[in-house]
Coordinates of C-alpha atoms in Angstrom, one line a residue:
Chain A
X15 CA -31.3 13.6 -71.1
X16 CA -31.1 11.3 -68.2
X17 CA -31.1 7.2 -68.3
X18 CA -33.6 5.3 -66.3
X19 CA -32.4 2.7 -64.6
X20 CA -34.5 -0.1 -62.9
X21 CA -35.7 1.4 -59.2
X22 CA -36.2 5.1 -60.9
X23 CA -32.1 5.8 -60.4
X24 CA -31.3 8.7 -62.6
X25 CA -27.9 8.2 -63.3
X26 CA -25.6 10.3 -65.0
X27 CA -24.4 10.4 -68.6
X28 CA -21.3 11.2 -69.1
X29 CA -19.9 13.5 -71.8
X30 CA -17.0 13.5 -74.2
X31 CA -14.8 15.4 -71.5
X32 CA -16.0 13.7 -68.2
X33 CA -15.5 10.3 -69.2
X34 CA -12.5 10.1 -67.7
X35 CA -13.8 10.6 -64.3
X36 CA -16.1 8.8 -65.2
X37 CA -14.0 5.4 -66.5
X38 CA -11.8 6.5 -63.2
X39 CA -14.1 5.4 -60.8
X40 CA -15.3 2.4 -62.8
X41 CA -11.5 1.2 -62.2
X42 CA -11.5 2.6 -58.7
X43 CA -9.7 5.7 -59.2
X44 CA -10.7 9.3 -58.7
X45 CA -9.2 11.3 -61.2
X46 CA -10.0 15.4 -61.2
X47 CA -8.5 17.8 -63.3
X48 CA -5.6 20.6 -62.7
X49 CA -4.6 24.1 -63.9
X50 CA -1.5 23.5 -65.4
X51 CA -1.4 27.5 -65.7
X52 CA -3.1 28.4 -62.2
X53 CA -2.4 25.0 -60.1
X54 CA -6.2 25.1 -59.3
X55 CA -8.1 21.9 -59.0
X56 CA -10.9 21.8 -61.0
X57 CA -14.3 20.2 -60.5
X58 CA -16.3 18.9 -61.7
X59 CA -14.9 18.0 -65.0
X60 CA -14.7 21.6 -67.1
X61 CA -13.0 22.2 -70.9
X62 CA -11.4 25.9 -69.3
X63 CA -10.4 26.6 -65.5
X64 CA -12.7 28.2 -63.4
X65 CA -10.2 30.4 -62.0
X66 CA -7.9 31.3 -65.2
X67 CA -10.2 30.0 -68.1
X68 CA -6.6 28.3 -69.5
X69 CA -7.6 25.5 -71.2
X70 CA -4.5 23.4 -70.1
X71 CA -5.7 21.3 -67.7
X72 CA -4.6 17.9 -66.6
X73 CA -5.8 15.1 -65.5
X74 CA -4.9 13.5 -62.2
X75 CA -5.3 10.7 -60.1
X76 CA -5.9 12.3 -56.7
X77 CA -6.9 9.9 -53.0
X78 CA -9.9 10.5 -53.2
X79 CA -9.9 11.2 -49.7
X80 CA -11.4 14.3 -47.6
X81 CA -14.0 15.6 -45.3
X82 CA -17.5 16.7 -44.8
X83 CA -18.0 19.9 -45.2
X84 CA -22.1 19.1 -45.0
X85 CA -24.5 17.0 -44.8
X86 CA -28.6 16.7 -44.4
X87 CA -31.0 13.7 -44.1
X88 CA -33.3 14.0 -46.9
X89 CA -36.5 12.5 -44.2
X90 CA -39.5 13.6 -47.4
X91 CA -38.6 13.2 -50.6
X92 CA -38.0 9.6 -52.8
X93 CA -34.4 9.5 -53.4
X94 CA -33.5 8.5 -56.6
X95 CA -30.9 5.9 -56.0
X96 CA -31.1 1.8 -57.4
X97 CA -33.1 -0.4 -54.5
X98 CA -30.9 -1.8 -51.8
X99 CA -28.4 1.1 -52.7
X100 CA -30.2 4.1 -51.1
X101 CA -28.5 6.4 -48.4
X102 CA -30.9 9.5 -47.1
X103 CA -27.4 11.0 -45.8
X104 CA -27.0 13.8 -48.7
X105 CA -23.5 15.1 -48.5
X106 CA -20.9 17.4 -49.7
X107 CA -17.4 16.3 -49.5
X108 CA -14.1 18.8 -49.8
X109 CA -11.7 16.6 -51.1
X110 CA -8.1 17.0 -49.8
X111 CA -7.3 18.9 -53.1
X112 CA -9.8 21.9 -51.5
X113 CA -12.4 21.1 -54.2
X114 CA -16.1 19.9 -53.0
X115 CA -18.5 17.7 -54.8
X116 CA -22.1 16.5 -53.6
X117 CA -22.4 12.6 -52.6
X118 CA -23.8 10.2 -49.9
X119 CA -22.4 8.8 -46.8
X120 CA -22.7 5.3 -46.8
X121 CA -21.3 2.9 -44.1
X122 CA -22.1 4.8 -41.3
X123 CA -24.9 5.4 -38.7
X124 CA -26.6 8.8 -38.9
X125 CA -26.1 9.6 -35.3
X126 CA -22.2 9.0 -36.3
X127 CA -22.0 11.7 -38.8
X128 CA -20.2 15.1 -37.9
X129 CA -18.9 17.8 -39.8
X130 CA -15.4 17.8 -40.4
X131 CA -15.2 14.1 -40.4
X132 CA -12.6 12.6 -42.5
X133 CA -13.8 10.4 -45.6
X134 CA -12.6 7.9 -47.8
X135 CA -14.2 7.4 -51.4
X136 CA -16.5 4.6 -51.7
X137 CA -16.7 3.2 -55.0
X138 CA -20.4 1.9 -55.8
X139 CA -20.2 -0.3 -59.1
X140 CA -24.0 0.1 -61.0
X141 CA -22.8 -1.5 -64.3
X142 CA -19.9 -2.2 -66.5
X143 CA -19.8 1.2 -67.5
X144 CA -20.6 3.5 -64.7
X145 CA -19.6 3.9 -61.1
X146 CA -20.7 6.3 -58.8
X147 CA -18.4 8.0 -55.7
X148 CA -19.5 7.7 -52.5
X149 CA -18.3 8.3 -49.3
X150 CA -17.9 6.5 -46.2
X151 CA -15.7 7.2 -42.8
X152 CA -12.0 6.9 -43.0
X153 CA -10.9 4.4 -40.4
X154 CA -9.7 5.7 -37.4
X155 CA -6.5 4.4 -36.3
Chain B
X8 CA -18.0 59.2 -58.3
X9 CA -21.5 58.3 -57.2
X10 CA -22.8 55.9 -59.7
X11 CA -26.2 53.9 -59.5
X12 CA -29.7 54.9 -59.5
X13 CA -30.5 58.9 -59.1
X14 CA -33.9 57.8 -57.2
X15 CA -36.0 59.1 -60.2
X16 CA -38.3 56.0 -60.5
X17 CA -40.7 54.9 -58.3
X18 CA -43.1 51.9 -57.5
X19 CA -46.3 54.0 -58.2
X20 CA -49.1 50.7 -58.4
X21 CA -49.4 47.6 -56.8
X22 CA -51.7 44.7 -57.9
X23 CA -51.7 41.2 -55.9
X24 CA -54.0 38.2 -56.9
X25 CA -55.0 36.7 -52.7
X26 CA -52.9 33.6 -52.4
X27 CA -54.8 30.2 -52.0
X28 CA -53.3 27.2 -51.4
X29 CA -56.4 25.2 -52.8
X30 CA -57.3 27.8 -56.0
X31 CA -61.3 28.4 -55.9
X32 CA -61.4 30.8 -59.1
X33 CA -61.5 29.9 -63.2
X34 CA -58.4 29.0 -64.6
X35 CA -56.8 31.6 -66.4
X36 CA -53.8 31.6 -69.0
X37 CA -51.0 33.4 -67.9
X38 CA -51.3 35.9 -71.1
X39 CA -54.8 36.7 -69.1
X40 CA -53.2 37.2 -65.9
X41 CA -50.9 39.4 -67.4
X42 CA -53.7 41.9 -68.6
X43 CA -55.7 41.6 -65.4
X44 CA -52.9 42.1 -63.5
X45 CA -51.8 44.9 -65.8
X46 CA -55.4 46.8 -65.6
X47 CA -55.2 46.6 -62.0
X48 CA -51.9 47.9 -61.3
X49 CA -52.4 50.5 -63.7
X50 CA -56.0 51.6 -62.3
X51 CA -54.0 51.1 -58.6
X52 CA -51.7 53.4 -59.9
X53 CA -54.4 56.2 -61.6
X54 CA -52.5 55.3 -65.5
X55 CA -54.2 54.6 -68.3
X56 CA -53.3 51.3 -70.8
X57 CA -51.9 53.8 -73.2
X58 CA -49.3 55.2 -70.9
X59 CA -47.7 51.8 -70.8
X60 CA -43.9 51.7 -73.0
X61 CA -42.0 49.1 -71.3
X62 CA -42.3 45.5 -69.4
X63 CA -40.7 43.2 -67.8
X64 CA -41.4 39.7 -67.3
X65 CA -40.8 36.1 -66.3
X66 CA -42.0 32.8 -67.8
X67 CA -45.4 32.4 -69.0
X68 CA -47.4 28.8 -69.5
X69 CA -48.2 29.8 -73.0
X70 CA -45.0 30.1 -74.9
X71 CA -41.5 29.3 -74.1
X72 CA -39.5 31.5 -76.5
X73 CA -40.1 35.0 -77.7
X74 CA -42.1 35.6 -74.1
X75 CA -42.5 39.5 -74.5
X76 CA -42.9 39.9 -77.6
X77 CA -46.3 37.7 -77.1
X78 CA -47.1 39.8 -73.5
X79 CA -47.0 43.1 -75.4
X80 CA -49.1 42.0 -78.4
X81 CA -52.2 40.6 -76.2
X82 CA -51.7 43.7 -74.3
X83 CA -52.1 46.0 -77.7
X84 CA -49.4 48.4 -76.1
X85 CA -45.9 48.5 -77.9
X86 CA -42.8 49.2 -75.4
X87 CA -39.2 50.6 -76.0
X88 CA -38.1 48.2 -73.3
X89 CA -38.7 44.5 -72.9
X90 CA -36.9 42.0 -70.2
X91 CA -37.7 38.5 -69.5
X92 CA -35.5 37.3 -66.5
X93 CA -34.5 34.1 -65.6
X94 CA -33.5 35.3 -61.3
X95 CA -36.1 32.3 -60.1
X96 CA -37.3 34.2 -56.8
X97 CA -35.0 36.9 -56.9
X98 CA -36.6 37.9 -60.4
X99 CA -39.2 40.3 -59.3
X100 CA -36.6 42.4 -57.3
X101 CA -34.1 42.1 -60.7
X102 CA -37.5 43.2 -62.5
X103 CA -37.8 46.4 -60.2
X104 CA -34.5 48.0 -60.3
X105 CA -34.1 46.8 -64.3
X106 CA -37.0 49.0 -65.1
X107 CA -35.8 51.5 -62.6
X108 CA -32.7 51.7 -64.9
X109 CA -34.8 51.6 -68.0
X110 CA -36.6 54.8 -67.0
X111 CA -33.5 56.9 -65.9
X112 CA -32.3 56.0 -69.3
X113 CA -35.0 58.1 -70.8
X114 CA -36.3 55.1 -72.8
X115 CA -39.5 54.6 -71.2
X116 CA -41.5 55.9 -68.7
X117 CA -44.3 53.7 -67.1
X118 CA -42.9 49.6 -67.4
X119 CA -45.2 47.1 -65.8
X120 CA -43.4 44.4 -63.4
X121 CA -45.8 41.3 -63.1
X122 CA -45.5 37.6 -62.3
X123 CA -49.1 35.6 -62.6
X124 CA -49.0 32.7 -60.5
X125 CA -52.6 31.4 -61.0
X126 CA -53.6 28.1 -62.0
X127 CA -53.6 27.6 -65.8
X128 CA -56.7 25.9 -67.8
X129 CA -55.3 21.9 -68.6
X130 CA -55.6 20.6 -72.1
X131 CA -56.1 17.5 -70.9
X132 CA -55.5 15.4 -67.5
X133 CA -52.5 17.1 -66.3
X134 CA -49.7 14.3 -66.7
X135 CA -46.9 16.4 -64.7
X136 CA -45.9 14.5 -61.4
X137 CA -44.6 16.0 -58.7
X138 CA -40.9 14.5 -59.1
X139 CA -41.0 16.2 -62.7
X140 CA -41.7 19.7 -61.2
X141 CA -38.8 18.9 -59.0
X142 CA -36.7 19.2 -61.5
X143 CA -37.6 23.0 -62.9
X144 CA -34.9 23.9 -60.4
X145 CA -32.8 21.0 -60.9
X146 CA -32.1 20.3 -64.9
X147 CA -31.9 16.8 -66.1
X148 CA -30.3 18.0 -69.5
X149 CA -27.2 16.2 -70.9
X150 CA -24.5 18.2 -70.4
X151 CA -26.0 19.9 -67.4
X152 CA -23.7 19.5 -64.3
X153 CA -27.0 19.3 -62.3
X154 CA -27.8 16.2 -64.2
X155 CA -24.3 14.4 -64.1
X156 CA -23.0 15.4 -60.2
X157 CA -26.4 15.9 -58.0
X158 CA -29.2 14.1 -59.8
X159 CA -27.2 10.8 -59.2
X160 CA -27.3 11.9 -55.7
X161 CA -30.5 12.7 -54.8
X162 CA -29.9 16.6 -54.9
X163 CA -32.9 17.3 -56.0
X164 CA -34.7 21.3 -55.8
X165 CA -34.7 23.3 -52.9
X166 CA -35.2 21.5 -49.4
X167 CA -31.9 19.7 -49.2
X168 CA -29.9 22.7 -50.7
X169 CA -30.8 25.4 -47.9
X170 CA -30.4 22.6 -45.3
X171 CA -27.2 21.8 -46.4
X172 CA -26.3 25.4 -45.7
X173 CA -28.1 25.5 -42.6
X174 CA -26.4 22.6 -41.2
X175 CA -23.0 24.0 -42.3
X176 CA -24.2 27.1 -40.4
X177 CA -24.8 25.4 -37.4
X178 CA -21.6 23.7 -37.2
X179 CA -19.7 26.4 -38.0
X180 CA -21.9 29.3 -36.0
X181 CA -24.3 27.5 -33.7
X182 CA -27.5 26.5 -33.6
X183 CA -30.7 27.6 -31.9
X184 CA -34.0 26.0 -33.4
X185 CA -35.9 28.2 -31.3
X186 CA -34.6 31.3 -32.1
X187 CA -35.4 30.3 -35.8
X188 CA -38.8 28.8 -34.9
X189 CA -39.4 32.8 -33.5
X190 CA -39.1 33.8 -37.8
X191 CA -41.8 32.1 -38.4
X192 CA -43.9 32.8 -35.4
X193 CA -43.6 36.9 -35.6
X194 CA -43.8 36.4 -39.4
X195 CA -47.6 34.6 -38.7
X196 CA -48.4 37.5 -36.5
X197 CA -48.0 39.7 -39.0
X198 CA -49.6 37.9 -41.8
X199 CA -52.5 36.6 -39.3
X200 CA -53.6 40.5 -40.2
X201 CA -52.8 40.0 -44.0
X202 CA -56.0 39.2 -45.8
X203 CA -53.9 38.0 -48.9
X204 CA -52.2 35.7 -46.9
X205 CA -52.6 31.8 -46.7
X206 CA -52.0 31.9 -42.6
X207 CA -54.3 34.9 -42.6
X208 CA -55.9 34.8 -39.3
X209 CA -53.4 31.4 -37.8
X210 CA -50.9 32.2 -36.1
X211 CA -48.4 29.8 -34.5
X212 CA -46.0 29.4 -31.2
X213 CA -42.5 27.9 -31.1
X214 CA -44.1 25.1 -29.8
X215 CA -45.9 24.4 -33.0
X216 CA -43.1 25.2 -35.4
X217 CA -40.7 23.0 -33.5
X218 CA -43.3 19.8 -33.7
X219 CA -43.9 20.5 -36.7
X220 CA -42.0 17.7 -39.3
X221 CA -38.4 17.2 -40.0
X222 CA -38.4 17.5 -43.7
X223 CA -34.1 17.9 -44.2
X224 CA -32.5 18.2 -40.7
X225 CA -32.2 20.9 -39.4
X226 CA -35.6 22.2 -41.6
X227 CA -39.1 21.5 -40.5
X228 CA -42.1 22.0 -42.2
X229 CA -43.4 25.2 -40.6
X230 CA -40.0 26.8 -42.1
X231 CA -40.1 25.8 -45.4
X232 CA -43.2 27.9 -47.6
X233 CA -46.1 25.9 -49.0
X234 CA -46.8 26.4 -52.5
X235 CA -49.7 28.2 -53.1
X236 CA -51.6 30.2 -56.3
X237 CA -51.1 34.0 -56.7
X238 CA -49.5 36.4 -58.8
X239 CA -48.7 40.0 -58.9
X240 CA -48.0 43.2 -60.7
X241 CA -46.0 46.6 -59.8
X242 CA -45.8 49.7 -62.1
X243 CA -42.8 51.4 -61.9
X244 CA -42.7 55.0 -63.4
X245 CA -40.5 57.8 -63.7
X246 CA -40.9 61.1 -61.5
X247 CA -42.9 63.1 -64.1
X248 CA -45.4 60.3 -64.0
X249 CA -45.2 59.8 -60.5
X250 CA -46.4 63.3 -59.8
X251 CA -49.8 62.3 -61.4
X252 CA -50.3 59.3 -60.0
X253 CA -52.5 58.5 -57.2
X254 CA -50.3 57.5 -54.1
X255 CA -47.4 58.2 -52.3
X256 CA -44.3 57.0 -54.6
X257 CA -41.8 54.0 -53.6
X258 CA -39.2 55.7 -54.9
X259 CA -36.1 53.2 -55.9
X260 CA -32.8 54.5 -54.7
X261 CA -30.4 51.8 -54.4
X262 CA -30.9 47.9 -55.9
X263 CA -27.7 45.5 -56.0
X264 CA -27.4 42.0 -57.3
X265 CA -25.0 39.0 -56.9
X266 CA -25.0 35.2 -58.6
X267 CA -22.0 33.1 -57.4
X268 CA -23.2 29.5 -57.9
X269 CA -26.4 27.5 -59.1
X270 CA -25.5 24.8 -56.2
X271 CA -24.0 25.8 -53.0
X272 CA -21.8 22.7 -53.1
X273 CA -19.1 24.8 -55.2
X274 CA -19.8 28.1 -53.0
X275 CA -16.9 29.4 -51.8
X276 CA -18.2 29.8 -48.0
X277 CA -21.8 28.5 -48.0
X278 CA -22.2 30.7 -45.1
X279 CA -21.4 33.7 -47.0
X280 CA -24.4 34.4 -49.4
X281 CA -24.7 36.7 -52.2
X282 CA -26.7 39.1 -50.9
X283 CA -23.7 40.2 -48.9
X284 CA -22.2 42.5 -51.9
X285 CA -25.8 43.0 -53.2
X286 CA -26.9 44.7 -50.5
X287 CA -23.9 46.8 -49.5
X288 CA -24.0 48.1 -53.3
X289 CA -28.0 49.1 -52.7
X290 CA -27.0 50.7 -49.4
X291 CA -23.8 52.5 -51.1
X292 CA -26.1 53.6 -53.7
X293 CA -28.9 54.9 -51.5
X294 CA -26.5 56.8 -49.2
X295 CA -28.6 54.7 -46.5
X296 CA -27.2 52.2 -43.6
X297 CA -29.1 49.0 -42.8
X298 CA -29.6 51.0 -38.7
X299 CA -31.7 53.5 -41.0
X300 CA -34.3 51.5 -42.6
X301 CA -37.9 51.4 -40.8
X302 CA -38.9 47.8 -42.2
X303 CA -37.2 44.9 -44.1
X304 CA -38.9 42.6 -46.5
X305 CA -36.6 39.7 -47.0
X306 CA -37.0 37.3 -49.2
X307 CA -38.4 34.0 -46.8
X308 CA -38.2 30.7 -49.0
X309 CA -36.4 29.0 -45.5
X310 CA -35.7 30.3 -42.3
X311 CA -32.4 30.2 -43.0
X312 CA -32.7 32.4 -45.9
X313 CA -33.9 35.1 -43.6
X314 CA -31.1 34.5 -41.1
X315 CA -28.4 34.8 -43.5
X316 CA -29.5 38.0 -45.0
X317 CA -29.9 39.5 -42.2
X318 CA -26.5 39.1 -41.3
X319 CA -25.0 39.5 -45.0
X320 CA -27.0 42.3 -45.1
X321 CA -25.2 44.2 -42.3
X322 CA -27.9 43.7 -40.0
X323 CA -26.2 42.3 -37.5
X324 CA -22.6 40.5 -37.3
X325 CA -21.9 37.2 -39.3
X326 CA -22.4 34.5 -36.6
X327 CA -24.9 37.2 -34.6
X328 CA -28.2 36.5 -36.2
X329 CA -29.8 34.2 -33.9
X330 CA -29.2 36.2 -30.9
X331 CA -30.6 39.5 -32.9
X332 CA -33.4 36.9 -33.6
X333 CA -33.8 36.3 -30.2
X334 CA -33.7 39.6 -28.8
X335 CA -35.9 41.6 -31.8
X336 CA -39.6 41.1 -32.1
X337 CA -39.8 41.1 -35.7
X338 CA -43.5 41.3 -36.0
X339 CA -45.0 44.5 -37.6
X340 CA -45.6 45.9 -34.4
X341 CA -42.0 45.2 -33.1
X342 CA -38.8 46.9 -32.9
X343 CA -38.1 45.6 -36.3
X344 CA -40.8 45.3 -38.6
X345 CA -39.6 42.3 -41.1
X346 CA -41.6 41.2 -43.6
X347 CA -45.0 42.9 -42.4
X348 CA -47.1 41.3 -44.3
X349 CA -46.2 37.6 -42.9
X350 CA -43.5 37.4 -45.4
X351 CA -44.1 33.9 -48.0
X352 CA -43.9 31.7 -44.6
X353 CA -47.4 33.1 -43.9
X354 CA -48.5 34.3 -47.2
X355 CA -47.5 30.9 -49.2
X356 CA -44.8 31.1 -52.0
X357 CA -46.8 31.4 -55.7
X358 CA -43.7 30.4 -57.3
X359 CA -41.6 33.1 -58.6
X360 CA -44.3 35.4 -57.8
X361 CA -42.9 35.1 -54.1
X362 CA -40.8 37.4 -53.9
X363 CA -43.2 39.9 -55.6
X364 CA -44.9 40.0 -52.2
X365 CA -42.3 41.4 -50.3
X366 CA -41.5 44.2 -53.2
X367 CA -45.4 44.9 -52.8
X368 CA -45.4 44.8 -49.7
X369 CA -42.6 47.5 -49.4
X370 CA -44.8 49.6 -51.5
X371 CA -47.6 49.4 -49.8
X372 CA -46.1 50.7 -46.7
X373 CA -44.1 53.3 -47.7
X374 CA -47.7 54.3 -49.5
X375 CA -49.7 53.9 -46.1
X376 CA -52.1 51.3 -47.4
X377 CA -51.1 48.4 -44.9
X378 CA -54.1 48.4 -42.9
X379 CA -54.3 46.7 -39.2
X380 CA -50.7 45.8 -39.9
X381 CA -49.3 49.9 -41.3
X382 CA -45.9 51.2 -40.0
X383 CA -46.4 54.2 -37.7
X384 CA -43.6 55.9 -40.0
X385 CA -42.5 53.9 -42.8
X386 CA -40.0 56.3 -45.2
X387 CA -37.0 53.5 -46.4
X388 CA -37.7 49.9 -46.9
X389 CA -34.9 47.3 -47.6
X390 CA -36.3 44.3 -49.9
X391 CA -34.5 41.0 -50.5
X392 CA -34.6 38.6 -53.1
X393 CA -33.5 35.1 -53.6
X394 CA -33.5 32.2 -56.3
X395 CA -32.7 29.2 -56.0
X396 CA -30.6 27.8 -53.5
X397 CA -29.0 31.1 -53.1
X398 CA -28.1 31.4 -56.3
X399 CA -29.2 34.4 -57.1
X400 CA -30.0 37.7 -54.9
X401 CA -30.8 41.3 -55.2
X402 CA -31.7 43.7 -53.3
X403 CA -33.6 47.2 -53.4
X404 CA -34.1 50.1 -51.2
X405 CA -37.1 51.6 -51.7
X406 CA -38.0 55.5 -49.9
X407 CA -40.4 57.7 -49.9
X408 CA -40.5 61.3 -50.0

């Protein structure tokens, strides 16, 4: 099932098990889960490991922080994101922890963007309930 | 212990609807596809209806659930041996080497392979839009990690997916737009002499593929298949049969298949694709070496898709494959003869019925029925196939005798 959302956004509903990402970002944290038998990090949100199927898994409040691993400007098809809120720049992200999730690059000129580039989280506020993670450069020093 | 195929099965009949992109015949359900297709592989082949005890298929317009069991009633033929896959593009490859099995299993003995692609007659004013057949390969279930972490996103089907991977390629390889732009130009020379294909009779120069629009850096439009109507069948028979039948037999020696992910963004390397330990298992099998092969039909939904397999395929060295690009003319009249009959680039992609093209296509060379376009010797074919964003893949060898 997926929720409409004023601009044709189809946003995510979370489940039993991922709200806690999910209520993580809305409080500007990124939480991901741990193997307490394997020490993988596990994403997204899963009931069993995907290395050791152990069901012991934690969750943890990681940085959020991490690099692109890649990226493409979607140039032809409608993106679904709220007006005002759209970024062509699709993205996957590898997280410090080693595990990779898709996003956009927001804050940032296209002609900027380079693999390998470090990234902070960007935490985009829809509603009350549900915030999405996005990414944007990390400052340089 | 040598385990795998024993090379008793063979492609023996090969039945391909031409592909339009703008469809100029009746609308047909896919059930009548299925029989027409059927009749003609099976006339192709010199069998008769009767002869037919097992079959393997895909989805059909008419029913979700209980898919064979419908196929084999409207057909009137009961089978020992029924599959339905679920391999997107990389399903009629799976169908091959399943039935393959089937058939050294002793359970069956002529199994029919077909994926109609044709449009279907509309109840009514077709409501689809095009963003809902986006989603086929992206599922907007609850539950669905598709639906939670990439809809939200804008990862929606295939473009961005294999241009993700192509970008990550290019950082972590190079890049030569031109060397990929020669895919698609060899591939047009090819299928300019395909009569089945879309591009039959245009081909196109660097130049043109280059101009041609950015659709997700680094893709442009001239590398990415257009969707087009089709549809087609292969019978696959064991060697008894074969001996009766009325061509040369495509005999299927070695097949292999991998699934890692459904979106690259959890791949492991995104560079490293799954037809890697696909195809060196259908090498292994066939006691053959990718150097030994006289054409490869790989599976074409992107450039990229080709460039990957043929280096995970042991064509050339991972990071080698635009300078084997640049230095092979991969027409059918070059030094090697990939995907002769203009590949989906120039034939259009009918859906899943896509990769059918390249396994008939193999087929009809090793038969000697390619036409303008025939390999002087054609004995061992190679045959790729993909789904989704490289999801899926399996591969084949297919030999004659």
């Amino acid at each position: 099932m997926i929720v409409a959302h004023p601009g044709n956004a189809l946003l995510p509903r979370p489940t039993e098990l991922s709200l806690v990402f999910w209520n993580g970002l809305a409080q500007k944290q990124v939480r991901i889960q741990r193997c307490a038998d394997c020490n993988k990090w596990v994403f997204y949100p899963r009931c069993r490991c995907n290395a050791c199927l152990s069901d012991r898994l934690v969750w943890q409040t990681v940085s959020g922080c991490g690099q692109l691993y890649s990226f493409t400007v979607n140039r032809e098809q409608q993106t679904f994101s709220p007006p005002g809120r759209v970024s062509p720049i699709l993205a996957v992200v590898e997280l410090d922890e080693g595990v990779r999730m898709t996003s956009v690059l927001v804050n940032v000129d296209e002609a900027e963007v380079e693999i390998g580039m470090a990234l902070i989280p960007f935490f985009d506020r829809i509603d009350d309930r549900l915030t999405l993670l996005k990414f944007q450069p990390a400052r340089r020093p | 212990m040598k385990t795998g195929l024993r090379g008793n099965a063979a492609i023996v009949g090969i039945a391909e609807y031409p592909h339009q992109r703008h469809y100029t015949g009746p609308p047909m359900f896919m059930l009548e596809q299925w029989a027409d297709l059927t009749f003609a592989a099976l006339v192709d082949a010199g069998l008769q209806a009767r002869d037919i005890n097992g079959l393997v298929c895909y989805e059909i317009s008419e029913s979700d659930s209980f898919v064979p069991a419908t196929i084999v009633e409207y057909l009137g033929h009961p089978v020992n041996f029924a599959e339905r896959l679920d391999l997107g593009g990389a399903s009629a490859v799976g169908m091959v080497w399943r039935a393959a099995a089937a058939i050294e299993l002793g359970i069956c003995d002529v199994v029919i392979c077909a994926l109609p692609f044709l449009p279907v007659p509309a109840w009514e004013t077709s409501n689809v839009k095009d963003s809902q057949l986006l989603f086929r390969s992206t599922s907007t279930q609850w539950g669905s990690p598709q639906a939670e972490f990439e809809i939200p996103y804008g990862n929606v089907g295939q473009n961005q997916g294999y241009a993700l991977i192509a970008q990550r390629y290019a950082a972590s390889y190079g890049y030569d737009a031109a060397a990929m732009a020669r895919i698609v130009v060899h591939q047009r020379r090819s299928g300019a002499l395909n009569p089945n294909a879309v591009f039959h009779d245009q081909p196109v120069s660097v130049d043109d593929v280059l101009a041609s629009k950015l659709v997700a850096d680094p893709l442009r439009k001239l590398e990415i298949v257009m969707p087009v109507s089709g549809g087609a069948a292969v019978v696959v028979a064991s060697k008894e049969i074969a001996a009766r039948c009325r061509h040369r037999p495509a005999w299927i020696t070695g097949f292999g298949e991998h699934l890692t992910v459904k979106t690259p963004t959890h791949a492991v390397d995104m560079c490293l694709t799954p037809i890697g330990p696909a195809s060196r298992q259908a090498f292994n099998m066939a006691g053959l070496r990718p150097d030994q092969i006289d054409a490869a039909q790989i599976y074409d939904c992107y450039t990229i898709t080709v460039l990957l397999t043929l280096e995970d395929a042991g064509f050339c060295a991972k990071g080698d494959g635009m300078r084997f690009v640049r230095e092979h003319d991969l027409s059918f009249a070059g030094d090697f003869p990939m995907n002769t009959h203009g590949g989906q680039l120039a034939m259009g992609q009918a859906d899943a019925a896509g990769g059918m093209t390249q396994v008939v296509e193999a087929a009809r060379q090793i038969m000697g029925r390619a036409g303008a376009r025939q390999l002087a010797r054609c004995d061992s074919v190679f045959v790729s196939g993909t789904g989704g964003v490289m999801s899926e893949q399996s591969a084949l060898l297919l030999q004659g005798s």
